[in-house]
Amino acid sequence: MRRHRIQLINPNTSQAMTETMAHTARAIAGSRVEIEAVCPKEGVPSIEGHFDEAVATLGILQQIREGEDRGVDGHIIACFGDPGLLAARELAKGPVLGIAEAAMHVASLVATRFSIVTTLPRTVIIARHLLHRYGFHEHCAAVHAIDLPVLSLEDGSGMAQQKVRDFCSNVKHQDNVGAIILGCGGMADLAAELSETLEMPVIDGVGAAVSLMESLLNLGVTTSKWGDLDFPRNKGITGPYATCLTRPSP
Ligand code: 2AL
């Protein structure tokens, strides 16, 4: 069988976070899967609000376009707000998954209710909007914020990681849920350890998305081009994004 190439897009410009997520993705991926981890050269160093998401989205679409041109089979948007997900699906032929939607789907398969542990309080509303959009709001007991910025997960002190551990332990004893979702791509490397110490499923979206993507690729399923996810109409975009976002004419 043919090898599958999955593009893991970190939508922020942090190389350290890209490597953290790539490491987890490669540990989860099967032997026939190649993970191509990328992040934009320009943009926001971390994504912690609606403005950051808007700025990051054009970089994501550019990576999707380049990945399609390189011949990758599927794309993962590795930021817990799933920025630009539907726009990316319009641009891509291969499947595109967001790590929040992947984590929520996986958690809902192994527990009736889950809680989410994320970074800054201002990102909580982003997770809540996604719970509603994906139909999982009734599965979610609470969204907790450790109240530290995204990049504190990469500062080498281990303080943010310890806060995630403490929050997850409290969730286990207080939220009456069967699973916990880690609500930031930079927490990807904590899922295995926490699942073992807490003896309950602690789900990271990067691993969940890699596994789901592998399944979609094995099934031979691609993004539907029948209806609203059809390629964007070629109406002549102008400006700096004209060439990097426009599909070559068939
Ligand atoms: C994120 C994430 O996963 N990566 C990033 O830059 N911001 N979202 C979050 N809620 O922490």
CSV table of C-alpha atoms and ligand atoms in Angstrom, one decimal:
chain,number,residue,atom,x,y,z
A,1,MET,CA,0.0,0.0,0.0
A,2,ARG,CA,1.1,3.6,-0.7
A,3,ARG,CA,2.6,5.8,2.0
A,4,HIS,CA,0.3,8.6,3.2
A,5,ARG,CA,1.7,12.2,3.6
A,6,ILE,CA,-0.1,14.3,6.3
A,7,GLN,CA,0.7,18.0,6.5
A,8,LEU,CA,0.6,19.1,10.2
A,9,ILE,CA,0.0,22.9,10.1
A,10,ASN,CA,0.9,24.8,13.2
A,11,PRO,CA,-0.8,28.1,12.5
A,12,ASN,CA,1.4,30.1,14.8
A,13,THR,CA,5.0,31.0,14.1
A,14,SER,CA,6.5,29.1,17.1
A,15,GLN,CA,9.1,26.6,15.8
A,16,ALA,CA,9.3,25.1,19.3
A,17,MET,CA,5.6,24.4,19.4
A,18,THR,CA,5.7,23.0,15.8
A,19,GLU,CA,8.4,20.5,17.0
A,20,THR,CA,6.4,19.5,20.2
A,21,MET,CA,3.4,18.7,18.0
A,22,ALA,CA,5.4,17.0,15.3
A,23,HIS,CA,7.0,14.7,17.9
A,24,THR,CA,3.6,13.6,19.2
A,25,ALA,CA,2.2,13.2,15.7
A,26,ARG,CA,5.1,11.0,14.6
A,27,ALA,CA,4.8,8.8,17.8
A,28,ILE,CA,1.1,8.2,17.0
A,29,ALA,CA,1.3,7.8,13.2
A,30,GLY,CA,1.5,4.4,11.6
A,31,SER,CA,4.6,3.2,9.8
A,32,ARG,CA,3.1,4.1,6.4
A,33,VAL,CA,2.5,7.7,7.4
A,34,GLU,CA,4.8,10.6,6.9
A,35,ILE,CA,4.2,13.7,9.0
A,36,GLU,CA,5.2,17.0,7.3
A,37,ALA,CA,5.2,19.6,10.0
A,38,VAL,CA,5.0,23.3,8.9
A,39,CYS,CA,4.3,26.7,10.4
A,40,PRO,CA,4.0,30.1,8.7
A,41,LYS,CA,7.1,32.3,8.3
A,42,GLU,CA,5.0,35.4,9.1
A,43,GLY,CA,2.0,35.8,11.4
A,44,VAL,CA,1.3,35.6,15.1
A,45,PRO,CA,3.6,33.8,17.6
A,46,SER,CA,0.6,32.3,19.4
A,47,ILE,CA,-3.1,32.2,18.9
A,48,GLU,CA,-5.1,33.4,21.9
A,49,GLY,CA,-8.1,35.2,20.5
A,50,HIS,CA,-10.3,36.1,17.6
A,51,PHE,CA,-7.9,38.6,16.1
A,52,ASP,CA,-5.0,36.2,16.3
A,53,GLU,CA,-7.2,33.6,14.5
A,54,ALA,CA,-8.1,36.0,11.7
A,55,VAL,CA,-4.4,36.9,11.2
A,56,ALA,CA,-3.3,33.2,11.3
A,57,THR,CA,-6.0,32.1,8.8
A,58,LEU,CA,-4.4,33.5,5.7
A,59,GLY,CA,-1.1,31.7,6.6
A,60,ILE,CA,-3.0,28.5,7.0
A,61,LEU,CA,-4.7,28.8,3.6
A,62,GLN,CA,-1.3,29.5,2.1
A,63,GLN,CA,0.1,26.2,3.7
A,64,ILE,CA,-2.9,24.3,2.4
A,65,ARG,CA,-2.3,25.6,-1.1
A,66,GLU,CA,1.4,24.7,-0.9
A,67,GLY,CA,0.7,21.3,0.6
A,68,GLU,CA,-1.8,20.5,-2.1
A,69,ASP,CA,0.8,21.5,-4.7
A,70,ARG,CA,3.5,19.3,-3.0
A,71,GLY,CA,1.0,16.4,-3.2
A,72,VAL,CA,0.3,15.8,0.5
A,73,ASP,CA,-2.8,13.6,1.1
A,74,GLY,CA,-4.4,15.4,4.1
A,75,HIS,CA,-4.0,18.4,6.3
A,76,ILE,CA,-4.3,19.0,10.1
A,77,ILE,CA,-4.9,22.5,11.5
A,78,ALA,CA,-3.1,22.2,14.8
A,79,CYS,CA,-4.5,25.0,16.9
A,80,PHE,CA,-7.4,24.4,19.3
A,81,GLY,CA,-9.6,27.1,17.8
A,82,ASP,CA,-9.6,25.2,14.4
A,83,PRO,CA,-9.1,28.6,12.6
A,84,GLY,CA,-10.0,28.7,9.0
A,85,LEU,CA,-11.2,25.1,8.9
A,86,LEU,CA,-14.1,25.4,6.4
A,87,ALA,CA,-12.1,27.8,4.2
A,88,ALA,CA,-9.3,25.3,4.2
A,89,ARG,CA,-11.7,22.5,3.2
A,90,GLU,CA,-12.8,24.6,0.2
A,91,LEU,CA,-9.2,25.0,-0.9
A,92,ALA,CA,-8.2,21.3,-0.4
A,93,LYS,CA,-9.0,18.2,-2.2
A,94,GLY,CA,-7.6,16.0,0.6
A,95,PRO,CA,-9.3,15.9,4.0
A,96,VAL,CA,-8.7,18.7,6.5
A,97,LEU,CA,-9.1,18.1,10.2
A,98,GLY,CA,-9.0,20.6,13.1
A,99,ILE,CA,-7.5,19.4,16.4
A,100,ALA,CA,-10.4,20.6,18.5
A,101,GLU,CA,-13.0,18.8,16.3
A,102,ALA,CA,-10.8,15.7,16.3
A,103,ALA,CA,-10.4,15.7,20.1
A,104,MET,CA,-14.2,16.3,20.7
A,105,HIS,CA,-15.1,13.5,18.4
A,106,VAL,CA,-12.7,11.0,20.0
A,107,ALA,CA,-13.7,12.0,23.5
A,108,SER,CA,-17.4,11.5,22.7
A,109,LEU,CA,-16.7,8.0,21.6
A,110,VAL,CA,-15.2,6.9,24.9
A,111,ALA,CA,-17.1,9.1,27.5
A,112,THR,CA,-20.6,10.6,27.7
A,113,ARG,CA,-19.2,13.8,29.1
A,114,PHE,CA,-15.8,15.5,29.0
A,115,SER,CA,-14.1,18.7,30.2
A,116,ILE,CA,-11.6,20.9,28.4
A,117,VAL,CA,-8.4,22.4,29.9
A,118,THR,CA,-7.1,25.3,27.9
A,119,THR,CA,-4.6,28.2,28.2
A,120,LEU,CA,-5.9,31.8,28.7
A,121,PRO,CA,-9.4,32.6,29.8
A,122,ARG,CA,-10.1,34.6,26.6
A,123,THR,CA,-9.8,31.3,24.6
A,124,VAL,CA,-12.6,29.7,26.5
A,125,ILE,CA,-15.3,31.3,24.3
A,126,ILE,CA,-13.5,30.0,21.2
A,127,ALA,CA,-13.8,26.4,22.6
A,128,ARG,CA,-17.4,27.1,23.5
A,129,HIS,CA,-18.3,28.3,20.1
A,130,LEU,CA,-16.7,25.1,18.6
A,131,LEU,CA,-18.7,22.9,21.0
A,132,HIS,CA,-21.9,24.5,19.6
A,133,ARG,CA,-20.8,24.4,16.0
A,134,TYR,CA,-19.9,20.7,16.2
A,135,GLY,CA,-22.9,19.7,18.3
A,136,PHE,CA,-20.9,18.7,21.4
A,137,HIS,CA,-22.0,21.4,23.9
A,138,GLU,CA,-24.2,18.9,25.8
A,139,HIS,CA,-21.2,16.5,26.1
A,140,CYS,CA,-19.0,19.2,27.8
A,141,ALA,CA,-19.2,19.8,31.5
A,142,ALA,CA,-16.7,22.7,31.7
A,143,VAL,CA,-14.0,24.6,29.9
A,144,HIS,CA,-11.1,25.5,32.3
A,145,ALA,CA,-8.3,27.9,31.6
A,146,ILE,CA,-4.9,27.5,33.4
A,147,ASP,CA,-4.5,31.3,32.9
A,148,LEU,CA,-1.1,31.1,31.3
A,149,PRO,CA,-0.2,32.2,27.7
A,150,VAL,CA,0.2,29.6,25.0
A,151,LEU,CA,4.0,30.1,24.7
A,152,SER,CA,4.5,29.4,28.5
A,153,LEU,CA,4.2,25.8,27.4
A,154,GLU,CA,7.4,26.2,25.5
A,155,ASP,CA,9.4,28.4,28.0
A,156,GLY,CA,11.3,25.3,29.4
A,157,SER,CA,10.3,26.0,33.0
A,158,GLY,CA,7.7,23.2,33.2
A,159,MET,CA,5.4,25.6,35.2
A,160,ALA,CA,2.6,25.5,32.6
A,161,GLN,CA,2.8,21.7,32.3
A,162,GLN,CA,2.5,21.4,36.1
A,163,LYS,CA,-0.6,23.7,36.0
A,164,VAL,CA,-2.1,21.5,33.3
A,165,ARG,CA,-1.5,18.4,35.5
A,166,ASP,CA,-3.0,20.1,38.6
A,167,PHE,CA,-6.1,21.3,36.6
A,168,CYS,CA,-6.6,17.8,35.1
A,169,SER,CA,-6.4,16.2,38.5
A,170,ASN,CA,-9.1,18.7,39.8
A,171,VAL,CA,-11.3,18.0,36.8
A,172,LYS,CA,-11.1,14.2,37.5
A,173,HIS,CA,-12.3,14.8,41.1
A,174,GLN,CA,-14.7,17.6,40.6
A,175,ASP,CA,-16.3,17.6,37.2
A,176,ASN,CA,-18.0,14.2,37.1
A,177,VAL,CA,-16.7,13.5,33.6
A,178,GLY,CA,-15.2,10.5,31.9
A,179,ALA,CA,-12.6,12.2,29.8
A,180,ILE,CA,-10.5,15.3,29.6
A,181,ILE,CA,-9.5,17.2,26.4
A,182,LEU,CA,-6.2,19.2,26.4
A,183,GLY,CA,-7.2,22.5,24.8
A,184,CYS,CA,-4.0,23.6,23.2
A,185,GLY,CA,-1.6,22.1,20.6
A,186,GLY,CA,1.3,22.8,22.9
A,187,MET,CA,-0.1,20.4,25.5
A,188,ALA,CA,0.1,17.4,23.0
A,189,ASP,CA,3.0,15.8,24.8
A,190,LEU,CA,1.1,15.5,28.1
A,191,ALA,CA,-1.8,13.3,27.0
A,192,ALA,CA,-0.1,9.9,27.4
A,193,GLU,CA,1.4,10.7,30.8
A,194,LEU,CA,-1.8,12.1,32.2
A,195,SER,CA,-4.0,9.3,30.9
A,196,GLU,CA,-1.7,6.9,32.8
A,197,THR,CA,-1.4,8.8,36.1
A,198,LEU,CA,-5.1,9.8,36.2
A,199,GLU,CA,-6.3,6.5,34.9
A,200,MET,CA,-8.9,8.1,32.5
A,201,PRO,CA,-8.7,9.1,28.9
A,202,VAL,CA,-6.9,12.4,28.5
A,203,ILE,CA,-7.2,13.3,24.8
A,204,ASP,CA,-4.9,15.6,22.8
A,205,GLY,CA,-6.2,16.8,19.5
A,206,VAL,CA,-3.0,16.4,17.6
A,207,GLY,CA,-2.8,12.6,18.2
A,208,ALA,CA,-6.6,12.3,17.7
A,209,ALA,CA,-6.4,14.2,14.4
A,210,VAL,CA,-3.5,12.1,13.1
A,211,SER,CA,-5.4,8.9,13.9
A,212,LEU,CA,-8.6,10.1,12.4
A,213,MET,CA,-6.8,11.4,9.3
A,214,GLU,CA,-5.1,8.0,8.8
A,215,SER,CA,-8.5,6.3,8.9
A,216,LEU,CA,-9.9,8.8,6.4
A,217,LEU,CA,-6.9,8.2,4.1
A,218,ASN,CA,-7.2,4.4,4.4
A,219,LEU,CA,-10.9,4.7,3.5
A,220,GLY,CA,-9.9,6.8,0.4
A,221,VAL,CA,-12.2,9.6,1.6
A,222,THR,CA,-11.5,13.2,0.3
A,223,THR,CA,-13.2,16.5,1.0
A,224,SER,CA,-16.5,16.6,-0.8
A,225,LYS,CA,-16.5,19.0,-3.8
A,226,TRP,CA,-20.2,18.6,-4.1
A,227,GLY,CA,-21.8,21.7,-2.6
A,228,ASP,CA,-20.4,24.3,-0.3
A,229,LEU,CA,-17.0,22.8,0.1
A,230,ASP,CA,-16.3,22.9,-3.6
A,231,PHE,CA,-13.2,24.8,-4.6
A,232,PRO,CA,-13.5,28.6,-4.3
A,233,ARG,CA,-14.8,30.2,-7.4
A,234,ASN,CA,-12.0,31.7,-9.4
A,235,LYS,CA,-13.0,35.3,-9.4
A,236,GLY,CA,-9.6,36.9,-9.7
A,237,ILE,CA,-8.2,37.7,-6.2
A,238,THR,CA,-5.9,40.7,-6.2
A,239,GLY,CA,-3.1,41.7,-3.9
A,240,PRO,CA,-0.4,39.8,-2.1
A,241,TYR,CA,-2.4,36.6,-1.7
A,242,ALA,CA,-3.5,36.4,-5.4
A,243,THR,CA,-0.9,33.9,-6.5
A,244,CYS,CA,-0.4,31.9,-3.3
A,245,LEU,CA,-4.1,31.2,-2.8
A,246,THR,CA,-5.5,30.9,-6.3
A,247,ARG,CA,-5.7,27.3,-7.7
A,248,PRO,CA,-4.2,26.8,-11.1
A,249,SER,CA,-6.9,26.4,-13.8
A,250,PRO,CA,-7.8,22.7,-14.3
B,1,2AL,C1,-3.9,27.7,20.7
B,1,2AL,C2,-3.3,26.5,20.2
B,1,2AL,O1,-3.6,25.3,20.2
B,1,2AL,N1,-2.1,27.0,19.6
B,1,2AL,C3,-2.1,28.4,19.7
B,1,2AL,O2,-1.2,29.1,19.3
B,1,2AL,N2,-3.2,28.7,20.4
B,1,2AL,N3,-5.1,27.6,21.4
B,1,2AL,C4,-5.3,27.6,22.7
B,1,2AL,N4,-6.6,27.7,23.2
B,1,2AL,O3,-4.4,27.7,23.5
